[in-house]
CSV table of N, CA and C in Angstrom, one decimal:
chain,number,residue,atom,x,y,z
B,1,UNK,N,29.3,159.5,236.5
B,1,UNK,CA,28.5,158.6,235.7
B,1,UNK,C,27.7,157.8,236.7
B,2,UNK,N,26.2,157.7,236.7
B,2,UNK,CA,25.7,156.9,237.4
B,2,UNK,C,25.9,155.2,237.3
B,3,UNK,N,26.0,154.8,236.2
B,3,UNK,CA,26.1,153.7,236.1
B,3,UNK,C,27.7,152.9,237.0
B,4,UNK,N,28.2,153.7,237.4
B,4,UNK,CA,29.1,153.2,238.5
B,4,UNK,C,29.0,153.5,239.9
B,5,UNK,N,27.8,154.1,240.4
B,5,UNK,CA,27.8,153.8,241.7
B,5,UNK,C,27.4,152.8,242.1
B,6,UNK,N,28.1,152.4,243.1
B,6,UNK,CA,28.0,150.7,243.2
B,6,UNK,C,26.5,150.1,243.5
B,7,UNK,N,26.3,149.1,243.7
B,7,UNK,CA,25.4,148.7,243.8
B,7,UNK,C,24.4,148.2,244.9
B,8,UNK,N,23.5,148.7,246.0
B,8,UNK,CA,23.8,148.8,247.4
B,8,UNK,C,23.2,147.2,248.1
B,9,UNK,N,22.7,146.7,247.3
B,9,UNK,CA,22.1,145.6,247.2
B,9,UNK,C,23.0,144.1,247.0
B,10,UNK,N,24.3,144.2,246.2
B,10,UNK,CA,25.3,143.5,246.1
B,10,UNK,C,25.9,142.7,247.2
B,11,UNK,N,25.9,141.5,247.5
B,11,UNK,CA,26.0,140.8,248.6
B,11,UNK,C,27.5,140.0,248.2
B,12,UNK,N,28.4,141.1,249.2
B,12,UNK,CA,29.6,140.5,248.9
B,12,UNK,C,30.2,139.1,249.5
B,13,UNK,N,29.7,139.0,250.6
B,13,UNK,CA,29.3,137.3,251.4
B,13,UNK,C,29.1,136.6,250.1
B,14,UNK,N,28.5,136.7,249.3
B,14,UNK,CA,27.5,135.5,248.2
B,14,UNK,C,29.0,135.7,247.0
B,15,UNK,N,30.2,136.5,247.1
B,15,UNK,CA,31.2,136.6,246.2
B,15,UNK,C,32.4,137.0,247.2
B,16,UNK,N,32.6,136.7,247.8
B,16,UNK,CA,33.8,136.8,249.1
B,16,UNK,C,35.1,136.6,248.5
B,17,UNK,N,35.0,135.1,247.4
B,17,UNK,CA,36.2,134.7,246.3
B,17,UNK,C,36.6,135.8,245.6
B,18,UNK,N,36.0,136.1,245.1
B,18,UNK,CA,35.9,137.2,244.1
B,18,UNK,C,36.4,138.3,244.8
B,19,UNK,N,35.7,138.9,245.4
B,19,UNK,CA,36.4,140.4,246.8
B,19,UNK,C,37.7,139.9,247.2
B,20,UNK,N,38.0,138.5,247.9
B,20,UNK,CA,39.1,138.3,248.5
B,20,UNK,C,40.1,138.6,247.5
B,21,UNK,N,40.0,137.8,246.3
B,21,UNK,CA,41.5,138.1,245.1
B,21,UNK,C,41.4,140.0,244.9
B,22,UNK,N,40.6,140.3,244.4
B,22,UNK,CA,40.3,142.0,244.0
B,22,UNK,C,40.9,142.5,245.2
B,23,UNK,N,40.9,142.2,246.3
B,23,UNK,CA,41.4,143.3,247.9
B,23,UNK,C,42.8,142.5,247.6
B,24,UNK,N,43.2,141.4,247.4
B,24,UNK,CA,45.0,141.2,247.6
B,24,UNK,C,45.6,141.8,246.3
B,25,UNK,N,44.8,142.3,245.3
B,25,UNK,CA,45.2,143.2,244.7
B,25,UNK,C,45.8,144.4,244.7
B,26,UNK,N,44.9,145.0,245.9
B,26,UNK,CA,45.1,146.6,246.2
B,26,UNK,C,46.5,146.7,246.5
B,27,UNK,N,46.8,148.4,245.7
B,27,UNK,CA,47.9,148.4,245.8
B,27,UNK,C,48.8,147.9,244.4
B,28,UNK,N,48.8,146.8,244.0
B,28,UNK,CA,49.3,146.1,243.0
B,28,UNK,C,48.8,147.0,240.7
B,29,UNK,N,47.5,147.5,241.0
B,29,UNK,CA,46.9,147.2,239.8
B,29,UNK,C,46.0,148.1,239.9
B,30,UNK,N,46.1,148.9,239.1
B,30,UNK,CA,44.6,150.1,238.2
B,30,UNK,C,43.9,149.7,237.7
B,31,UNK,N,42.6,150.1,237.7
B,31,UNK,CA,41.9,149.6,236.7
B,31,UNK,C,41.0,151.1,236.1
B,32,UNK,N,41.5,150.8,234.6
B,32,UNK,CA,40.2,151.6,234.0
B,32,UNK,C,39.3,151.0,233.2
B,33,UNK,N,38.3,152.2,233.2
B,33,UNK,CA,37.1,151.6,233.0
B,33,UNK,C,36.4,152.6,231.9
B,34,UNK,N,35.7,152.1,230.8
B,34,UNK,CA,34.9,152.9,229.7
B,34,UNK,C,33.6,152.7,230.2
B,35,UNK,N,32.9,153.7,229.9
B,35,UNK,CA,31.1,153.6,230.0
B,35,UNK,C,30.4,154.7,229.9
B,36,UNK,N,29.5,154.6,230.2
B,36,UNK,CA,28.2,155.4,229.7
B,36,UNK,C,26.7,155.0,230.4
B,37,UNK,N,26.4,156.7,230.6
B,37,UNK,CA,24.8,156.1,231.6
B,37,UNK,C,24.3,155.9,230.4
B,38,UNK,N,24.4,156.2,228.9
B,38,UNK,CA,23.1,156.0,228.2
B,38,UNK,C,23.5,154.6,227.9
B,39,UNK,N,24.0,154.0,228.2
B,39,UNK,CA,24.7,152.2,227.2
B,39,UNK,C,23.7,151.5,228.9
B,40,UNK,N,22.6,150.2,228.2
B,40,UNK,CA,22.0,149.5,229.3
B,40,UNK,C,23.2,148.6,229.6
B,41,UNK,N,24.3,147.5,228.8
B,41,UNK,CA,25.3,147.4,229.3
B,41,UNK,C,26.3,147.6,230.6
B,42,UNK,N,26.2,149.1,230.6
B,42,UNK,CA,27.3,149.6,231.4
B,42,UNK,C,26.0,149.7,233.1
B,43,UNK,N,24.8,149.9,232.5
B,43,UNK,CA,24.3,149.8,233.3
B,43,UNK,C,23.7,148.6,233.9
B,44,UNK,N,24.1,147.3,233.5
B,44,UNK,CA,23.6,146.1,233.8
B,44,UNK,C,25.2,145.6,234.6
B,45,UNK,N,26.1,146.2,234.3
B,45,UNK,CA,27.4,145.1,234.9
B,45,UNK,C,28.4,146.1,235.9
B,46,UNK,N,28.7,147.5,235.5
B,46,UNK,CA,29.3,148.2,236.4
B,46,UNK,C,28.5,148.3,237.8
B,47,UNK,N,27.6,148.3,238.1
B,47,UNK,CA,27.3,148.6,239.8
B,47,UNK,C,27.7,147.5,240.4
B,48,UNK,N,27.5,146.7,239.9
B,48,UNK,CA,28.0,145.1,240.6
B,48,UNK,C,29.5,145.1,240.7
B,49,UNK,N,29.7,145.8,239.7
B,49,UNK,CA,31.4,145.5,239.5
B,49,UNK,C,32.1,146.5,240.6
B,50,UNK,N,31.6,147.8,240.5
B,50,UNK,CA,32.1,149.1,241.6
B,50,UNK,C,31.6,148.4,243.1
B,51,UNK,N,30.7,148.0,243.2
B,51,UNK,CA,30.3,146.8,245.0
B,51,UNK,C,31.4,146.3,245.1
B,52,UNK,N,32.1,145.5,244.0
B,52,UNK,CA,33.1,144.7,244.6
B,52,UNK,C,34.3,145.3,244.8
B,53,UNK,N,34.5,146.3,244.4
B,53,UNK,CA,35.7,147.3,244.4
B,53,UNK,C,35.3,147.7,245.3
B,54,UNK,N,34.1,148.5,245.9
B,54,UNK,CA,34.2,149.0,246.9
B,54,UNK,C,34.2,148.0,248.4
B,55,UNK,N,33.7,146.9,248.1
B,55,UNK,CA,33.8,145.8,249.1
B,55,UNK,C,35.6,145.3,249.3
B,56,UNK,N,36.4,145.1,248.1
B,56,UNK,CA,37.6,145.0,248.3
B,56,UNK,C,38.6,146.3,248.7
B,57,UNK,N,37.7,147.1,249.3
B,57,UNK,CA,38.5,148.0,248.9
B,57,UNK,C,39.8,149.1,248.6
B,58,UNK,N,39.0,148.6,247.0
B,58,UNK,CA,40.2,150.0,246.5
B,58,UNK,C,39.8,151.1,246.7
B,59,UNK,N,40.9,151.8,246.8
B,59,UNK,CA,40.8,153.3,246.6
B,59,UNK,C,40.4,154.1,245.5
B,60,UNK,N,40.0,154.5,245.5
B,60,UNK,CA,39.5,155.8,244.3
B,60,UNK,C,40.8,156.0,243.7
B,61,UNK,N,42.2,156.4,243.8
B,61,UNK,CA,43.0,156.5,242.9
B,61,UNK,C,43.7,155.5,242.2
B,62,UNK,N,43.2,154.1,242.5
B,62,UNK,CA,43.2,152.9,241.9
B,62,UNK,C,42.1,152.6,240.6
B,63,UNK,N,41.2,153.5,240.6
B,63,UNK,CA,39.9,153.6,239.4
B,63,UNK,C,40.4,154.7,238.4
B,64,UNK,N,40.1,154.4,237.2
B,64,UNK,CA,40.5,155.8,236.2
B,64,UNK,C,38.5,155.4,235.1
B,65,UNK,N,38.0,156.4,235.5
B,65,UNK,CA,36.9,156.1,234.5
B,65,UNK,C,36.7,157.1,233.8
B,66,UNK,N,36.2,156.5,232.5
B,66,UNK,CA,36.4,157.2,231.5
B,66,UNK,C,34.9,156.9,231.1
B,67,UNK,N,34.1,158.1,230.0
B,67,UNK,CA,32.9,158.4,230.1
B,67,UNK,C,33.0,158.1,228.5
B,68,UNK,N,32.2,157.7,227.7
B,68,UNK,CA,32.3,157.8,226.2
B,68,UNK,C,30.7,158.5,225.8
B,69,UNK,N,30.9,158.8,224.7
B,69,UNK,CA,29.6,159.6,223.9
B,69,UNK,C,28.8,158.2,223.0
B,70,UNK,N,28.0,159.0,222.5
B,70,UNK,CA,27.4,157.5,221.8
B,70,UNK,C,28.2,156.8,220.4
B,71,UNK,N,29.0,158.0,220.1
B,71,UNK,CA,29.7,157.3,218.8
B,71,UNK,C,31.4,156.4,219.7
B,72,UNK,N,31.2,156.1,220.6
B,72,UNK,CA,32.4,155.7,221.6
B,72,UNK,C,33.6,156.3,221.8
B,73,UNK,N,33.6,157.7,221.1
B,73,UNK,CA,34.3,158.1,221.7
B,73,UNK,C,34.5,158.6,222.9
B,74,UNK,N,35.8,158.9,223.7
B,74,UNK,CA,36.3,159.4,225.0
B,74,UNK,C,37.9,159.4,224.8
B,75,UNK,N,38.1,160.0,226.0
B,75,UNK,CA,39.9,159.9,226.6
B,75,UNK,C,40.0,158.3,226.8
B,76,UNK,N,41.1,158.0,226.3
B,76,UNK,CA,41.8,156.8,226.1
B,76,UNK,C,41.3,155.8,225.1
B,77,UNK,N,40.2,156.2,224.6
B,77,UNK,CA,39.4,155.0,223.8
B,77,UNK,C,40.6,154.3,222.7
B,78,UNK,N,41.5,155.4,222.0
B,78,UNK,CA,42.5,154.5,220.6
B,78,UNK,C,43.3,154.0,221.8
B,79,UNK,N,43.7,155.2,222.4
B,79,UNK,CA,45.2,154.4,223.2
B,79,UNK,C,45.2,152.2,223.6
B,80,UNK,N,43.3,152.5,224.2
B,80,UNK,CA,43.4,151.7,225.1
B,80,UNK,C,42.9,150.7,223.8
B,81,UNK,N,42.3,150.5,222.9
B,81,UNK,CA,41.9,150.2,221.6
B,81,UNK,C,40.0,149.5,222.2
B,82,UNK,N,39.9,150.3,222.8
B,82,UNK,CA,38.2,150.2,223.0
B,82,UNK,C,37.1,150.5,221.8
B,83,UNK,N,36.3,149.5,222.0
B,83,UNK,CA,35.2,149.1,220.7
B,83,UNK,C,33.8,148.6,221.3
B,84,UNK,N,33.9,148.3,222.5
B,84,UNK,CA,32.9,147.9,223.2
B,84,UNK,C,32.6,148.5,224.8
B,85,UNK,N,31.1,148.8,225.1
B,85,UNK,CA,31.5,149.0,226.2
B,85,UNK,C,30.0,148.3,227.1
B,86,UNK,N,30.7,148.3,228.4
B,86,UNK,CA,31.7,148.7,229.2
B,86,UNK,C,32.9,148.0,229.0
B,87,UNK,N,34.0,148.5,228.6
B,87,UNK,CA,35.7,147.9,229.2
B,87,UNK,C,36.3,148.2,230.2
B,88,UNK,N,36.4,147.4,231.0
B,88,UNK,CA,37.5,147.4,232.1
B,88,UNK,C,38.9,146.8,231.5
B,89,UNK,N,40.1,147.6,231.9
B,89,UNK,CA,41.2,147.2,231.3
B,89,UNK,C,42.0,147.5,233.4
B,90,UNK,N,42.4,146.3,233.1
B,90,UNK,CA,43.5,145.8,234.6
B,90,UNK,C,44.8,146.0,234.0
B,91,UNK,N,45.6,147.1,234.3
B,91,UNK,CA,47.2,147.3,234.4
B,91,UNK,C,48.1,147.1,235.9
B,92,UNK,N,49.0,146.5,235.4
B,92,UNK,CA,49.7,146.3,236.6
B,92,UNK,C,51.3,146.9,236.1
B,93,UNK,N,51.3,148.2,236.3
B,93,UNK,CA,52.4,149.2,235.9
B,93,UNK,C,51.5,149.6,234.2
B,94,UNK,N,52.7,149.2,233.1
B,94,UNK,CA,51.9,150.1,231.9
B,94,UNK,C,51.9,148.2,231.3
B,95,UNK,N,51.4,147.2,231.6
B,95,UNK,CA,51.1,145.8,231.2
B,95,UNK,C,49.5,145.8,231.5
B,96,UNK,N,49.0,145.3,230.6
B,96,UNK,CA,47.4,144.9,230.8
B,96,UNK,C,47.7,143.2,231.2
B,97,UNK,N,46.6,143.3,232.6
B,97,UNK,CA,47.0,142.0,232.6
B,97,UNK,C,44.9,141.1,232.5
B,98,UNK,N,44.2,142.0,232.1
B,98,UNK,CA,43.3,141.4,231.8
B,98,UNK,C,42.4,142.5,231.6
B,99,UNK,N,41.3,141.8,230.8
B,99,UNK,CA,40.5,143.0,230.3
B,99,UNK,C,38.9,142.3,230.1
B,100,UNK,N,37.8,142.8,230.3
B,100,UNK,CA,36.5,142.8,230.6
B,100,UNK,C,35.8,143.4,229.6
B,101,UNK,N,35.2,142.9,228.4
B,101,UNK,CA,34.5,143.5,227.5
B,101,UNK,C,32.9,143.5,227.6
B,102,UNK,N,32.0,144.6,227.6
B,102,UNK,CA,31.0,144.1,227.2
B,102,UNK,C,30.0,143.2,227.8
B,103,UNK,N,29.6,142.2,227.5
B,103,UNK,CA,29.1,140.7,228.5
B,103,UNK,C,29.8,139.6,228.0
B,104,UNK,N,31.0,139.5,228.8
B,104,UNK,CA,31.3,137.7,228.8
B,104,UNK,C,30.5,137.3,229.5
B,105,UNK,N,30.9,135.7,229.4
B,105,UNK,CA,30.3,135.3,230.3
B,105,UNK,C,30.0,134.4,231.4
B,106,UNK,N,30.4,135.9,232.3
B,106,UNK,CA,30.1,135.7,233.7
B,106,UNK,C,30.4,137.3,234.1
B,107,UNK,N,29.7,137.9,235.4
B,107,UNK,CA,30.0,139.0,236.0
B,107,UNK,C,31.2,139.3,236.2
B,108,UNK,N,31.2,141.0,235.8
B,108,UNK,CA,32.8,141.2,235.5
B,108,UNK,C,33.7,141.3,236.3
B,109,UNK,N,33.4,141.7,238.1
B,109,UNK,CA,34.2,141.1,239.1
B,109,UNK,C,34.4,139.5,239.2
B,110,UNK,N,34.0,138.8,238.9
B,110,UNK,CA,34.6,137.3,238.7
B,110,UNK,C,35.4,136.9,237.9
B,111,UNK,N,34.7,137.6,236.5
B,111,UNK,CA,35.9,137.4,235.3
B,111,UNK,C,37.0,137.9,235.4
B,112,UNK,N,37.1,139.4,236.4
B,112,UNK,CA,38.6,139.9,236.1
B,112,UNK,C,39.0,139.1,237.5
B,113,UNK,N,38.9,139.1,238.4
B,113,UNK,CA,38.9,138.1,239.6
B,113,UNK,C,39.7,137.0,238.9
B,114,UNK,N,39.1,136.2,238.5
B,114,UNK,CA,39.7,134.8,237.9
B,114,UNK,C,41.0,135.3,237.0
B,115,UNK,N,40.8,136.2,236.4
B,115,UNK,CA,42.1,136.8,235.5
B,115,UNK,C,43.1,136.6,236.1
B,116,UNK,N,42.9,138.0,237.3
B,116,UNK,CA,44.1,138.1,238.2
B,116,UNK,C,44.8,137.3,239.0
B,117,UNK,N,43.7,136.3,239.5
B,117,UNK,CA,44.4,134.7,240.0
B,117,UNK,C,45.3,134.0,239.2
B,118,UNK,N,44.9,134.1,237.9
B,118,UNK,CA,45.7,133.3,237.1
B,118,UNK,C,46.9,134.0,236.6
B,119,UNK,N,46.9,135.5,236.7
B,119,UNK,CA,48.3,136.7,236.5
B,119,UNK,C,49.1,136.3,237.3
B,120,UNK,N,50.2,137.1,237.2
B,120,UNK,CA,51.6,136.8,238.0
B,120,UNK,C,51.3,137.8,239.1
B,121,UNK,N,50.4,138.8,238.9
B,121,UNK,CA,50.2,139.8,239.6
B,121,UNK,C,49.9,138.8,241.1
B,122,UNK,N,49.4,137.9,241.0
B,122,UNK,CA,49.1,137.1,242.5
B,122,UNK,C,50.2,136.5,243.3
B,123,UNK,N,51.2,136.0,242.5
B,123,UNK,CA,51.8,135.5,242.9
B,123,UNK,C,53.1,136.1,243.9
């Protein structure tokens, strides 16, 4: 899916907070991810979001992405109870410890960032 290769322009210096919590993650926490090149969405917030993964980096077997059609369906969509996309869902074993819908608001490496700081996962 193109909408997840990262973004080459992403200045992880200008979000180092953000990279720093995501990298003391690694190891700890999966994250998957719903999207779609045709959704502008997934194309306005995943490259940014894959920079910072790839700036903290995780490993590729720490990502599970998952591709949806235009009626949203895909693999995991009921499991994971996806309705919007892009969703990033953060597990730490089979517990969600934070989840990224869509546009909150603020960029989704921050928002899950801030999540995970405030999870037990940090401590």
């Amino acid at each position: 899916m193109d909408a997840t290769q990262p973004d080459p322009t992403w200045d992880a210096e200008a979000h180092s907070e953000s990279v720093d919590i995501i990298e003391a993650a690694v190891g700890e926490v999966t994250y998957r991810v719903w999207g779609a090149d045709w959704c502008g969405d997934c194309h306005d917030v995943l490259p940014d979001f894959f920079a910072a993964l790839e700036a903290a980096g995780v490993p590729n077997d720490e990502i599970d992405v998952h591709e949806v059609d235009e009626n949203k369906d895909g693999e995991g969509v009921e499991e994971y109870d996806v309705t919007l996309i892009p969703t990033i869902v953060v597990e730490r074993g089979d517990e969600e410890v934070a989840r990224f819908e869509e546009s909150e608001d603020r960029p989704a490496a921050r928002y899950l960032a801030q999540r995970l700081h405030d999870s037990d996962v940090m401590v």
